[in-house]
Amino acid sequence: MNIVIFDPYVGKFTQDMENYWRSQGHDVRRSTYYNPALVDDADVIWFDTADNNIMSATNPSQALLDDEANYQPWDIHEHDLTGKKIICRMIDIEVWQQHYMAPHWDVFTDIVFIAPHIRNLVDCDSLPLFNWQNTEIHTVKCGVDLNRYTFKERTPGFNVAIVSEKWASKGTHLLLQVILKLSQMDDRYRFYWLGQRSDHNWEYAYFDEFVEHHKLPIEFTNILNDGSTVNDFLEDKNYLLHGSIKEAYSYATAEAMAKGIKPVTHRFF
């Protein structure tokens, strides 16, 4: 089969699926943006997240194209979709922000949710042009390919990893408080924070001053661009600290557990 993935997160959550499908002999192409030129030859079209890509494809009059996209929206309804599987996987942030109300859902054969509590937040009857006769609903829980992570028994220690973007929904203010408290309890604790900043500069007036004022022992890594992986980054860590206020079992939590690292997470239902 020919499989096309439209994924704004450039494979962060779809790489394992991509690798598996290729191992089964399928042809897989991935694009950051919706590209109508890839639709006609595809047997399966996978939209990862209910973001601007599916609005560009199904309701282009409402779409806001990224500056890097070099083509105009082309309504997927104008293609011959006979026999094609058209799938959307909704992740948590898209559901919380109700991005799913912008696209038209009549072309989708399947909608995948990543967890039951996310599925329960969406009233499918309210989705624009949704049709129960045409579309199946699935819940496929978040997971990682265990073969990509080196598991071993971990001992107590003082190296604490944080793997998350530095924005409010990831509980950054809570994390700073926890880091300060642990540092006051024992100055052997060291913290290693992997993740980019959001573009909300006002958030960092507080963040940066807090780190500097309290001389917090944090080593920041914006992005792994030296060929190393999260598996490498986590190798010498004893714990993962996760402060999100919108998720409990995050992808980073799964990665840490796959390595035998105990996650300490902010309680979330």
PDB file of C-alpha atoms in Angstrom, residues 1-128:
ATOM      1  CA  MET A   1       0.000   0.000   0.000  1.00  0.00           C
ATOM      2  CA  ASN A   2       0.945   3.640  -0.429  1.00  0.00           C
ATOM      3  CA  ILE A   3       0.640   5.453   2.902  1.00  0.00           C
ATOM      4  CA  VAL A   4       0.894   9.227   3.313  1.00  0.00           C
ATOM      5  CA  ILE A   5       1.316  10.873   6.738  1.00  0.00           C
ATOM      6  CA  PHE A   6       0.661  14.576   7.255  1.00  0.00           C
ATOM      7  CA  ASP A   7       2.408  15.316  10.530  1.00  0.00           C
ATOM      8  CA  PRO A   8       3.205  18.808  11.864  1.00  0.00           C
ATOM      9  CA  TYR A   9       5.413  17.245  14.570  1.00  0.00           C
ATOM     10  CA  VAL A  10       7.851  15.906  11.913  1.00  0.00           C
ATOM     11  CA  GLY A  11       7.687  12.299  13.059  1.00  0.00           C
ATOM     12  CA  LYS A  12       7.931  12.794  16.813  1.00  0.00           C
ATOM     13  CA  PHE A  13       4.893  10.565  17.404  1.00  0.00           C
ATOM     14  CA  THR A  14       4.634   8.784  14.050  1.00  0.00           C
ATOM     15  CA  GLN A  15       8.162   7.492  13.455  1.00  0.00           C
ATOM     16  CA  ASP A  16       7.480   4.116  15.093  1.00  0.00           C
ATOM     17  CA  MET A  17       4.398   3.587  12.908  1.00  0.00           C
ATOM     18  CA  GLU A  18       6.352   4.648   9.834  1.00  0.00           C
ATOM     19  CA  ASN A  19       9.128   2.168  10.584  1.00  0.00           C
ATOM     20  CA  TYR A  20       6.638  -0.642  11.199  1.00  0.00           C
ATOM     21  CA  TRP A  21       4.714  -0.030   7.986  1.00  0.00           C
ATOM     22  CA  ARG A  22       7.925   0.046   5.968  1.00  0.00           C
ATOM     23  CA  SER A  23       8.996  -3.247   7.542  1.00  0.00           C
ATOM     24  CA  GLN A  24       5.723  -4.695   6.252  1.00  0.00           C
ATOM     25  CA  GLY A  25       6.623  -3.664   2.713  1.00  0.00           C
ATOM     26  CA  HIS A  26       4.450  -0.561   2.433  1.00  0.00           C
ATOM     27  CA  ASP A  27       5.562   2.675   0.761  1.00  0.00           C
ATOM     28  CA  VAL A  28       5.396   5.518   3.309  1.00  0.00           C
ATOM     29  CA  ARG A  29       5.758   9.226   2.672  1.00  0.00           C
ATOM     30  CA  ARG A  30       5.564  11.911   5.329  1.00  0.00           C
ATOM     31  CA  SER A  31       4.938  15.639   4.886  1.00  0.00           C
ATOM     32  CA  THR A  32       4.852  18.346   7.541  1.00  0.00           C
ATOM     33  CA  TYR A  33       2.042  20.121   5.687  1.00  0.00           C
ATOM     34  CA  TYR A  34      -1.009  18.903   3.821  1.00  0.00           C
ATOM     35  CA  ASN A  35       0.072  18.432   0.213  1.00  0.00           C
ATOM     36  CA  PRO A  36      -2.737  17.602  -2.245  1.00  0.00           C
ATOM     37  CA  ALA A  37      -0.197  16.218  -4.731  1.00  0.00           C
ATOM     38  CA  LEU A  38       0.277  13.204  -2.430  1.00  0.00           C
ATOM     39  CA  VAL A  39      -3.421  12.330  -2.177  1.00  0.00           C
ATOM     40  CA  ASP A  40      -4.233  10.685  -5.509  1.00  0.00           C
ATOM     41  CA  ASP A  41      -1.678   7.855  -5.273  1.00  0.00           C
ATOM     42  CA  ALA A  42      -2.291   7.135  -1.588  1.00  0.00           C
ATOM     43  CA  ASP A  43      -4.264   4.154  -0.318  1.00  0.00           C
ATOM     44  CA  VAL A  44      -4.099   5.398   3.271  1.00  0.00           C
ATOM     45  CA  ILE A  45      -3.959   9.068   4.308  1.00  0.00           C
ATOM     46  CA  TRP A  46      -3.055   9.642   7.944  1.00  0.00           C
ATOM     47  CA  PHE A  47      -3.505  13.101   9.498  1.00  0.00           C
ATOM     48  CA  ASP A  48      -1.667  13.197  12.797  1.00  0.00           C
ATOM     49  CA  THR A  49      -3.497  15.603  15.103  1.00  0.00           C
ATOM     50  CA  ALA A  50      -6.620  17.622  14.328  1.00  0.00           C
ATOM     51  CA  ASP A  51      -4.553  20.655  13.399  1.00  0.00           C
ATOM     52  CA  ASN A  52      -4.404  23.081  10.495  1.00  0.00           C
ATOM     53  CA  ASN A  53      -3.555  20.272   8.054  1.00  0.00           C
ATOM     54  CA  ILE A  54      -7.028  18.753   8.149  1.00  0.00           C
ATOM     55  CA  MET A  55      -8.596  22.196   7.971  1.00  0.00           C
ATOM     56  CA  SER A  56      -6.482  22.934   4.879  1.00  0.00           C
ATOM     57  CA  ALA A  57      -7.641  19.647   3.375  1.00  0.00           C
ATOM     58  CA  THR A  58     -11.342  19.675   4.223  1.00  0.00           C
ATOM     59  CA  ASN A  59     -12.310  23.302   4.863  1.00  0.00           C
ATOM     60  CA  PRO A  60      -9.640  25.340   3.065  1.00  0.00           C
ATOM     61  CA  SER A  61     -11.532  28.623   3.195  1.00  0.00           C
ATOM     62  CA  GLN A  62     -10.802  28.646   6.943  1.00  0.00           C
ATOM     63  CA  ALA A  63      -7.177  27.468   6.711  1.00  0.00           C
ATOM     64  CA  LEU A  64      -4.198  29.559   7.749  1.00  0.00           C
ATOM     65  CA  LEU A  65      -1.199  28.213   5.853  1.00  0.00           C
ATOM     66  CA  ASP A  66       2.239  28.320   7.410  1.00  0.00           C
ATOM     67  CA  ASP A  67       4.674  30.646   5.635  1.00  0.00           C
ATOM     68  CA  GLU A  68       6.839  27.643   4.697  1.00  0.00           C
ATOM     69  CA  ALA A  69       4.044  25.930   2.777  1.00  0.00           C
ATOM     70  CA  ASN A  70       4.606  26.589  -0.928  1.00  0.00           C
ATOM     71  CA  TYR A  71       1.218  25.584  -2.304  1.00  0.00           C
ATOM     72  CA  GLN A  72      -2.364  26.679  -1.915  1.00  0.00           C
ATOM     73  CA  PRO A  73      -5.032  24.711  -0.040  1.00  0.00           C
ATOM     74  CA  TRP A  74      -6.783  22.203  -2.279  1.00  0.00           C
ATOM     75  CA  ASP A  75     -10.024  20.750  -1.055  1.00  0.00           C
ATOM     76  CA  ILE A  76      -9.613  16.996  -0.625  1.00  0.00           C
ATOM     77  CA  HIS A  77     -13.269  16.605  -1.607  1.00  0.00           C
ATOM     78  CA  GLU A  78     -12.237  17.368  -5.205  1.00  0.00           C
ATOM     79  CA  HIS A  79     -10.077  14.217  -5.377  1.00  0.00           C
ATOM     80  CA  ASP A  80     -11.359  10.724  -6.146  1.00  0.00           C
ATOM     81  CA  LEU A  81     -11.334   9.198  -2.656  1.00  0.00           C
ATOM     82  CA  THR A  82     -12.885   5.861  -3.657  1.00  0.00           C
ATOM     83  CA  GLY A  83     -11.405   3.017  -1.621  1.00  0.00           C
ATOM     84  CA  LYS A  84      -9.061   5.259   0.385  1.00  0.00           C
ATOM     85  CA  LYS A  85      -8.721   5.066   4.159  1.00  0.00           C
ATOM     86  CA  ILE A  86      -8.560   8.600   5.554  1.00  0.00           C
ATOM     87  CA  ILE A  87      -7.594   8.667   9.208  1.00  0.00           C
ATOM     88  CA  CYS A  88      -7.120  11.385  11.829  1.00  0.00           C
ATOM     89  CA  ARG A  89      -5.510  10.842  15.206  1.00  0.00           C
ATOM     90  CA  MET A  90      -6.515  13.491  17.731  1.00  0.00           C
ATOM     91  CA  ILE A  91      -3.947  14.244  20.418  1.00  0.00           C
ATOM     92  CA  ASP A  92      -4.733  15.839  23.729  1.00  0.00           C
ATOM     93  CA  ILE A  93      -3.929  19.508  23.046  1.00  0.00           C
ATOM     94  CA  GLU A  94      -6.052  19.549  19.895  1.00  0.00           C
ATOM     95  CA  VAL A  95      -8.972  18.199  21.891  1.00  0.00           C
ATOM     96  CA  TRP A  96      -8.563  20.574  24.820  1.00  0.00           C
ATOM     97  CA  GLN A  97      -8.451  23.553  22.443  1.00  0.00           C
ATOM     98  CA  GLN A  98     -11.312  22.189  20.320  1.00  0.00           C
ATOM     99  CA  HIS A  99      -9.414  22.492  17.054  1.00  0.00           C
ATOM    100  CA  TYR A 100     -11.621  19.677  15.801  1.00  0.00           C
ATOM    101  CA  MET A 101     -14.512  22.104  15.217  1.00  0.00           C
ATOM    102  CA  ALA A 102     -12.784  23.775  12.246  1.00  0.00           C
ATOM    103  CA  PRO A 103     -12.416  20.873   9.749  1.00  0.00           C
ATOM    104  CA  HIS A 104     -15.148  19.009   7.887  1.00  0.00           C
ATOM    105  CA  TRP A 105     -15.312  15.340   8.902  1.00  0.00           C
ATOM    106  CA  ASP A 106     -17.354  13.738   6.115  1.00  0.00           C
ATOM    107  CA  VAL A 107     -14.287  12.322   4.289  1.00  0.00           C
ATOM    108  CA  PHE A 108     -12.793  10.491   7.272  1.00  0.00           C
ATOM    109  CA  THR A 109     -13.162   6.734   7.483  1.00  0.00           C
ATOM    110  CA  ASP A 110     -11.523   6.484  10.926  1.00  0.00           C
ATOM    111  CA  ILE A 111     -10.813   8.714  13.929  1.00  0.00           C
ATOM    112  CA  VAL A 112      -8.236   7.552  16.472  1.00  0.00           C
ATOM    113  CA  PHE A 113      -8.036   8.830  20.053  1.00  0.00           C
ATOM    114  CA  ILE A 114      -4.951   8.313  22.217  1.00  0.00           C
ATOM    115  CA  ALA A 115      -6.727   7.615  25.516  1.00  0.00           C
ATOM    116  CA  PRO A 116     -10.266   7.011  26.829  1.00  0.00           C
ATOM    117  CA  HIS A 117     -10.413  10.302  28.745  1.00  0.00           C
ATOM    118  CA  ILE A 118      -9.517  12.190  25.557  1.00  0.00           C
ATOM    119  CA  ARG A 119     -12.154  10.255  23.607  1.00  0.00           C
ATOM    120  CA  ASN A 120     -14.751  11.138  26.247  1.00  0.00           C
ATOM    121  CA  LEU A 121     -14.105  14.861  25.809  1.00  0.00           C
ATOM    122  CA  VAL A 122     -15.293  14.839  22.192  1.00  0.00           C
ATOM    123  CA  ASP A 123     -18.952  14.693  21.243  1.00  0.00           C
ATOM    124  CA  CYS A 124     -18.661  13.210  17.761  1.00  0.00           C
ATOM    125  CA  ASP A 125     -22.219  14.267  16.944  1.00  0.00           C
ATOM    126  CA  SER A 126     -21.034  17.881  17.193  1.00  0.00           C
ATOM    127  CA  LEU A 127     -18.225  17.465  14.634  1.00  0.00           C
ATOM    128  CA  PRO A 128     -19.009  19.375  11.427  1.00  0.00           C
TER     129      PRO A 128
END
